[in-house]
C-alpha cells in the first residue's frame, strides 16, 4: 500500500534526527532477512557499533541489531542500565526452562508494546568487536534484551512470538501506527 510506504519513509526520516543512523521500520525487508556473520573485525565495525549505541540511546532503546539500521551483519548492541556492550555472531547455546513474561517493544515498531514470554536465563557464545570469543550468561532483563536482538539477527520480530489472538491485535496496532491513526 502506498500510504504505508509513505509513512515508513516519514518515520525513517524522523528517526534520522534521533541518532546517527536510520532505524528501519516494520515492513522493510531487511528486518525479515537473516543476517550474515561478521567476518571482518576492524575500525569500521567498531565505528558501526558506536554509532548503533548512540542511535539506540537517542531513540531511546535498550538494544539495537545491525539489520535495524540496514546492515546485514550479526551484530547487536545493548544497554541494560547496568552495563552496555556489543556482540558479534551471537548464538544462544542454552536456555532455562524457567520463563518470564514481560512487555516488549521495538525501535522498528514504534509505540507498539505487547507481553512476550522469554527464557529467564540464557547462555550466549559470541565474539567481541576484536573477534575474541566471549561467553555471556545473562538473566532476567538482559536475557530478554539478548533474545530480542538475536531474534532480529534471525529475521524474527517480537510480534512473531505472540499468541495468535494477541498477534492479531499487535498487527492491527502496527497498521494503525504505520497509517498514523
PDB file of C-alpha atoms in Angstrom:
ATOM      1  CA  UNK A   1       0.000   0.000   0.000  1.00  0.00           C
ATOM      2  CA  UNK A   2       1.412   3.388  -0.953  1.00  0.00           C
ATOM      3  CA  UNK A   3       0.357   5.061   2.295  1.00  0.00           C
ATOM      4  CA  UNK A   4       2.295   2.517   4.367  1.00  0.00           C
ATOM      5  CA  UNK A   5       5.426   3.131   2.293  1.00  0.00           C
ATOM      6  CA  UNK A   6       4.983   6.874   2.638  1.00  0.00           C
ATOM      7  CA  UNK A   7       4.503   6.561   6.407  1.00  0.00           C
ATOM      8  CA  UNK A   8       7.541   4.285   6.725  1.00  0.00           C
ATOM      9  CA  UNK A   9       9.694   6.771   4.787  1.00  0.00           C
ATOM     10  CA  UNK A  10       8.444   9.583   7.023  1.00  0.00           C
ATOM     11  CA  UNK A  11       9.265   7.592  10.173  1.00  0.00           C
ATOM     12  CA  UNK A  12      12.746   6.758   8.858  1.00  0.00           C
ATOM     13  CA  UNK A  13      13.374  10.467   8.186  1.00  0.00           C
ATOM     14  CA  UNK A  14      12.061  11.296  11.649  1.00  0.00           C
ATOM     15  CA  UNK A  15      14.298   8.652  13.225  1.00  0.00           C
ATOM     16  CA  UNK A  16      17.300  10.176  11.441  1.00  0.00           C
ATOM     17  CA  UNK A  17      17.127  13.091  13.868  1.00  0.00           C
ATOM     18  CA  UNK A  18      17.269  10.734  16.855  1.00  0.00           C
ATOM     19  CA  UNK A  19      20.725   9.312  16.206  1.00  0.00           C
ATOM     20  CA  UNK A  20      23.459   8.961  13.673  1.00  0.00           C
ATOM     21  CA  UNK A  21      21.802   6.039  11.824  1.00  0.00           C
ATOM     22  CA  UNK A  22      18.373   5.480  10.275  1.00  0.00           C
ATOM     23  CA  UNK A  23      16.271   2.896  12.094  1.00  0.00           C
ATOM     24  CA  UNK A  24      14.370   0.706   9.651  1.00  0.00           C
ATOM     25  CA  UNK A  25      10.636   0.451  10.279  1.00  0.00           C
ATOM     26  CA  UNK A  26       8.307  -2.569  10.138  1.00  0.00           C
ATOM     27  CA  UNK A  27       7.751  -3.536   6.522  1.00  0.00           C
ATOM     28  CA  UNK A  28      11.375  -3.047   5.467  1.00  0.00           C
ATOM     29  CA  UNK A  29      12.556  -6.420   4.078  1.00  0.00           C
ATOM     30  CA  UNK A  30      15.916  -6.185   5.897  1.00  0.00           C
ATOM     31  CA  UNK A  31      14.047  -6.832   9.163  1.00  0.00           C
ATOM     32  CA  UNK A  32      12.885 -10.234   7.896  1.00  0.00           C
ATOM     33  CA  UNK A  33      16.215 -11.333   6.398  1.00  0.00           C
ATOM     34  CA  UNK A  34      18.623 -13.430   8.496  1.00  0.00           C
ATOM     35  CA  UNK A  35      21.879 -11.507   8.886  1.00  0.00           C
ATOM     36  CA  UNK A  36      25.240 -12.734   7.627  1.00  0.00           C
ATOM     37  CA  UNK A  37      28.113 -13.369  10.061  1.00  0.00           C
ATOM     38  CA  UNK A  38      30.564 -10.633  10.925  1.00  0.00           C
ATOM     39  CA  UNK A  39      33.846 -11.718   9.333  1.00  0.00           C
ATOM     40  CA  UNK A  40      35.909  -8.512   9.444  1.00  0.00           C
ATOM     41  CA  UNK A  41      36.771  -7.049  12.851  1.00  0.00           C
ATOM     42  CA  UNK A  42      38.176  -3.587  12.209  1.00  0.00           C
ATOM     43  CA  UNK A  43      37.751   0.105  12.946  1.00  0.00           C
ATOM     44  CA  UNK A  44      34.712   0.274  10.650  1.00  0.00           C
ATOM     45  CA  UNK A  45      32.964  -2.382  12.771  1.00  0.00           C
ATOM     46  CA  UNK A  46      33.838  -0.545  15.994  1.00  0.00           C
ATOM     47  CA  UNK A  47      32.504   2.721  14.497  1.00  0.00           C
ATOM     48  CA  UNK A  48      29.298   0.974  13.423  1.00  0.00           C
ATOM     49  CA  UNK A  49      28.834  -0.381  16.958  1.00  0.00           C
ATOM     50  CA  UNK A  50      29.471   3.068  18.478  1.00  0.00           C
ATOM     51  CA  UNK A  51      27.020   4.696  16.049  1.00  0.00           C
ATOM     52  CA  UNK A  52      24.455   1.992  16.834  1.00  0.00           C
ATOM     53  CA  UNK A  53      24.829   2.642  20.579  1.00  0.00           C
ATOM     54  CA  UNK A  54      24.346   6.385  20.005  1.00  0.00           C
ATOM     55  CA  UNK A  55      21.297   5.764  17.820  1.00  0.00           C
ATOM     56  CA  UNK A  56      19.811   3.265  20.295  1.00  0.00           C
ATOM     57  CA  UNK A  57      20.247   5.613  23.259  1.00  0.00           C
ATOM     58  CA  UNK A  58      18.838   8.594  21.346  1.00  0.00           C
ATOM     59  CA  UNK A  59      15.740   6.666  20.245  1.00  0.00           C
ATOM     60  CA  UNK A  60      15.632   5.701  23.275  1.00  0.00           C
ATOM     61  CA  UNK A  61      16.033   1.939  23.487  1.00  0.00           C
ATOM     62  CA  UNK A  62      17.919  -0.800  25.301  1.00  0.00           C
ATOM     63  CA  UNK A  63      19.028  -2.879  22.301  1.00  0.00           C
ATOM     64  CA  UNK A  64      19.600  -2.482  18.584  1.00  0.00           C
ATOM     65  CA  UNK A  65      20.546  -5.068  15.964  1.00  0.00           C
ATOM     66  CA  UNK A  66      22.514  -4.238  12.816  1.00  0.00           C
ATOM     67  CA  UNK A  67      19.630  -5.169  10.465  1.00  0.00           C
ATOM     68  CA  UNK A  68      17.548  -2.469  12.175  1.00  0.00           C
ATOM     69  CA  UNK A  69      19.954   0.102  10.714  1.00  0.00           C
ATOM     70  CA  UNK A  70      20.114  -1.654   7.341  1.00  0.00           C
ATOM     71  CA  UNK A  71      23.358  -3.558   7.932  1.00  0.00           C
ATOM     72  CA  UNK A  72      23.281  -7.245   7.006  1.00  0.00           C
ATOM     73  CA  UNK A  73      25.593  -8.477   9.790  1.00  0.00           C
ATOM     74  CA  UNK A  74      25.156 -10.473  13.005  1.00  0.00           C
ATOM     75  CA  UNK A  75      25.903  -7.630  15.425  1.00  0.00           C
ATOM     76  CA  UNK A  76      23.856  -6.111  18.214  1.00  0.00           C
ATOM     77  CA  UNK A  77      24.400  -3.506  20.888  1.00  0.00           C
ATOM     78  CA  UNK A  78      22.701  -3.182  24.258  1.00  0.00           C
ATOM     79  CA  UNK A  79      22.461  -1.021  27.343  1.00  0.00           C
ATOM     80  CA  UNK A  80      20.599  -2.650  30.220  1.00  0.00           C
ATOM     81  CA  UNK A  81      21.175   0.231  32.584  1.00  0.00           C
ATOM     82  CA  UNK A  82      23.672  -1.933  34.467  1.00  0.00           C
ATOM     83  CA  UNK A  83      26.100  -2.354  31.577  1.00  0.00           C
ATOM     84  CA  UNK A  84      26.354  -1.884  27.843  1.00  0.00           C
ATOM     85  CA  UNK A  85      28.214  -3.537  25.009  1.00  0.00           C
ATOM     86  CA  UNK A  86      28.226  -5.113  21.582  1.00  0.00           C
ATOM     87  CA  UNK A  87      28.222  -8.746  20.486  1.00  0.00           C
ATOM     88  CA  UNK A  88      29.081 -10.209  17.093  1.00  0.00           C
ATOM     89  CA  UNK A  89      27.845 -13.544  15.770  1.00  0.00           C
ATOM     90  CA  UNK A  90      25.853 -14.420  18.911  1.00  0.00           C
ATOM     91  CA  UNK A  91      24.318 -17.848  19.340  1.00  0.00           C
ATOM     92  CA  UNK A  92      22.133 -18.929  22.228  1.00  0.00           C
ATOM     93  CA  UNK A  93      23.679 -22.199  23.438  1.00  0.00           C
ATOM     94  CA  UNK A  94      21.429 -22.766  26.450  1.00  0.00           C
ATOM     95  CA  UNK A  95      18.062 -21.521  27.721  1.00  0.00           C
ATOM     96  CA  UNK A  96      16.459 -22.178  31.072  1.00  0.00           C
ATOM     97  CA  UNK A  97      13.108 -23.898  31.170  1.00  0.00           C
ATOM     98  CA  UNK A  98      12.034 -21.148  33.557  1.00  0.00           C
ATOM     99  CA  UNK A  99      10.371 -18.341  31.632  1.00  0.00           C
ATOM    100  CA  UNK A 100       9.371 -14.748  32.216  1.00  0.00           C
ATOM    101  CA  UNK A 101       6.599 -12.734  30.627  1.00  0.00           C
ATOM    102  CA  UNK A 102       7.254  -9.060  30.071  1.00  0.00           C
ATOM    103  CA  UNK A 103       6.152  -6.219  27.872  1.00  0.00           C
ATOM    104  CA  UNK A 104       8.346  -5.695  24.831  1.00  0.00           C
ATOM    105  CA  UNK A 105       8.539  -3.008  22.232  1.00  0.00           C
ATOM    106  CA  UNK A 106      10.870  -2.451  19.312  1.00  0.00           C
ATOM    107  CA  UNK A 107      12.562   0.576  17.810  1.00  0.00           C
ATOM    108  CA  UNK A 108      11.489  -0.759  14.397  1.00  0.00           C
ATOM    109  CA  UNK A 109       7.850  -0.876  15.529  1.00  0.00           C
ATOM    110  CA  UNK A 110       7.480   2.437  17.389  1.00  0.00           C
ATOM    111  CA  UNK A 111       4.938   2.771  20.206  1.00  0.00           C
ATOM    112  CA  UNK A 112       3.670  -0.817  19.998  1.00  0.00           C
ATOM    113  CA  UNK A 113       4.099  -2.912  23.159  1.00  0.00           C
ATOM    114  CA  UNK A 114       2.908  -6.427  23.982  1.00  0.00           C
ATOM    115  CA  UNK A 115       3.782  -9.112  26.553  1.00  0.00           C
ATOM    116  CA  UNK A 116       6.259 -11.712  25.293  1.00  0.00           C
ATOM    117  CA  UNK A 117       7.352 -14.931  27.023  1.00  0.00           C
ATOM    118  CA  UNK A 118      11.130 -15.431  27.057  1.00  0.00           C
ATOM    119  CA  UNK A 119      13.591 -17.703  28.846  1.00  0.00           C
ATOM    120  CA  UNK A 120      14.606 -16.335  32.247  1.00  0.00           C
ATOM    121  CA  UNK A 121      18.286 -17.307  31.847  1.00  0.00           C
ATOM    122  CA  UNK A 122      20.396 -17.905  28.733  1.00  0.00           C
ATOM    123  CA  UNK A 123      23.980 -18.578  27.712  1.00  0.00           C
ATOM    124  CA  UNK A 124      25.284 -16.897  24.569  1.00  0.00           C
ATOM    125  CA  UNK A 125      28.504 -17.626  22.701  1.00  0.00           C
ATOM    126  CA  UNK A 126      29.686 -14.727  20.573  1.00  0.00           C
ATOM    127  CA  UNK A 127      32.654 -12.599  19.613  1.00  0.00           C
ATOM    128  CA  UNK A 128      33.598  -9.133  20.794  1.00  0.00           C
ATOM    129  CA  UNK A 129      34.422  -6.264  18.437  1.00  0.00           C
ATOM    130  CA  UNK A 130      38.006  -7.550  18.115  1.00  0.00           C
ATOM    131  CA  UNK A 131      36.863 -11.050  17.163  1.00  0.00           C
ATOM    132  CA  UNK A 132      37.771 -12.645  20.506  1.00  0.00           C
ATOM    133  CA  UNK A 133      35.356 -15.339  21.707  1.00  0.00           C
ATOM    134  CA  UNK A 134      33.091 -14.455  24.631  1.00  0.00           C
ATOM    135  CA  UNK A 135      30.522 -16.386  26.633  1.00  0.00           C
ATOM    136  CA  UNK A 136      27.749 -14.404  28.293  1.00  0.00           C
ATOM    137  CA  UNK A 137      25.401 -15.858  30.886  1.00  0.00           C
ATOM    138  CA  UNK A 138      22.570 -13.410  31.402  1.00  0.00           C
ATOM    139  CA  UNK A 139      19.299 -13.401  33.294  1.00  0.00           C
ATOM    140  CA  UNK A 140      16.023 -11.563  33.509  1.00  0.00           C
ATOM    141  CA  UNK A 141      16.105  -8.158  31.751  1.00  0.00           C
ATOM    142  CA  UNK A 142      19.436  -8.732  29.966  1.00  0.00           C
ATOM    143  CA  UNK A 143      18.262 -12.188  28.880  1.00  0.00           C
ATOM    144  CA  UNK A 144      15.154 -10.561  27.388  1.00  0.00           C
ATOM    145  CA  UNK A 145      17.248  -7.947  25.551  1.00  0.00           C
ATOM    146  CA  UNK A 146      19.656 -10.561  24.162  1.00  0.00           C
ATOM    147  CA  UNK A 147      16.853 -12.872  22.988  1.00  0.00           C
ATOM    148  CA  UNK A 148      15.005  -9.982  21.324  1.00  0.00           C
ATOM    149  CA  UNK A 149      18.135  -8.765  19.495  1.00  0.00           C
ATOM    150  CA  UNK A 150      19.262 -12.258  18.447  1.00  0.00           C
ATOM    151  CA  UNK A 151      15.761 -12.779  17.031  1.00  0.00           C
ATOM    152  CA  UNK A 152      16.355  -9.654  14.905  1.00  0.00           C
ATOM    153  CA  UNK A 153      19.548 -11.226  13.571  1.00  0.00           C
ATOM    154  CA  UNK A 154      17.467 -14.243  12.517  1.00  0.00           C
ATOM    155  CA  UNK A 155      14.773 -12.128  10.819  1.00  0.00           C
ATOM    156  CA  UNK A 156      12.279 -12.628  13.666  1.00  0.00           C
ATOM    157  CA  UNK A 157      10.297  -9.780  15.238  1.00  0.00           C
ATOM    158  CA  UNK A 158       8.822  -9.835  18.736  1.00  0.00           C
ATOM    159  CA  UNK A 159       5.284  -9.920  17.307  1.00  0.00           C
ATOM    160  CA  UNK A 160       6.149 -13.331  15.832  1.00  0.00           C
ATOM    161  CA  UNK A 161       6.442 -14.639  19.426  1.00  0.00           C
ATOM    162  CA  UNK A 162       2.898 -13.646  20.390  1.00  0.00           C
ATOM    163  CA  UNK A 163      -0.048 -16.000  20.743  1.00  0.00           C
ATOM    164  CA  UNK A 164      -2.286 -15.902  17.623  1.00  0.00           C
ATOM    165  CA  UNK A 165      -5.073 -13.743  19.124  1.00  0.00           C
ATOM    166  CA  UNK A 166      -2.617 -11.276  20.652  1.00  0.00           C
ATOM    167  CA  UNK A 167      -0.639 -11.230  17.402  1.00  0.00           C
ATOM    168  CA  UNK A 168      -3.774 -10.155  15.501  1.00  0.00           C
ATOM    169  CA  UNK A 169      -4.193  -7.269  17.956  1.00  0.00           C
ATOM    170  CA  UNK A 170      -0.494  -6.360  17.555  1.00  0.00           C
ATOM    171  CA  UNK A 171      -0.718  -6.383  13.768  1.00  0.00           C
ATOM    172  CA  UNK A 172      -3.718  -4.033  13.942  1.00  0.00           C
ATOM    173  CA  UNK A 173      -1.720  -1.710  16.226  1.00  0.00           C
ATOM    174  CA  UNK A 174       1.158  -1.808  13.699  1.00  0.00           C
ATOM    175  CA  UNK A 175      -1.186  -0.978  10.815  1.00  0.00           C
ATOM    176  CA  UNK A 176      -2.580   1.919  12.826  1.00  0.00           C
ATOM    177  CA  UNK A 177       0.949   3.132  13.644  1.00  0.00           C
ATOM    178  CA  UNK A 178       2.042   2.960  10.003  1.00  0.00           C
ATOM    179  CA  UNK A 179      -1.069   4.795   8.859  1.00  0.00           C
ATOM    180  CA  UNK A 180      -0.742   7.404  11.581  1.00  0.00           C
ATOM    181  CA  UNK A 181      -4.064   6.505  13.241  1.00  0.00           C
TER     182      UNK A 181
END
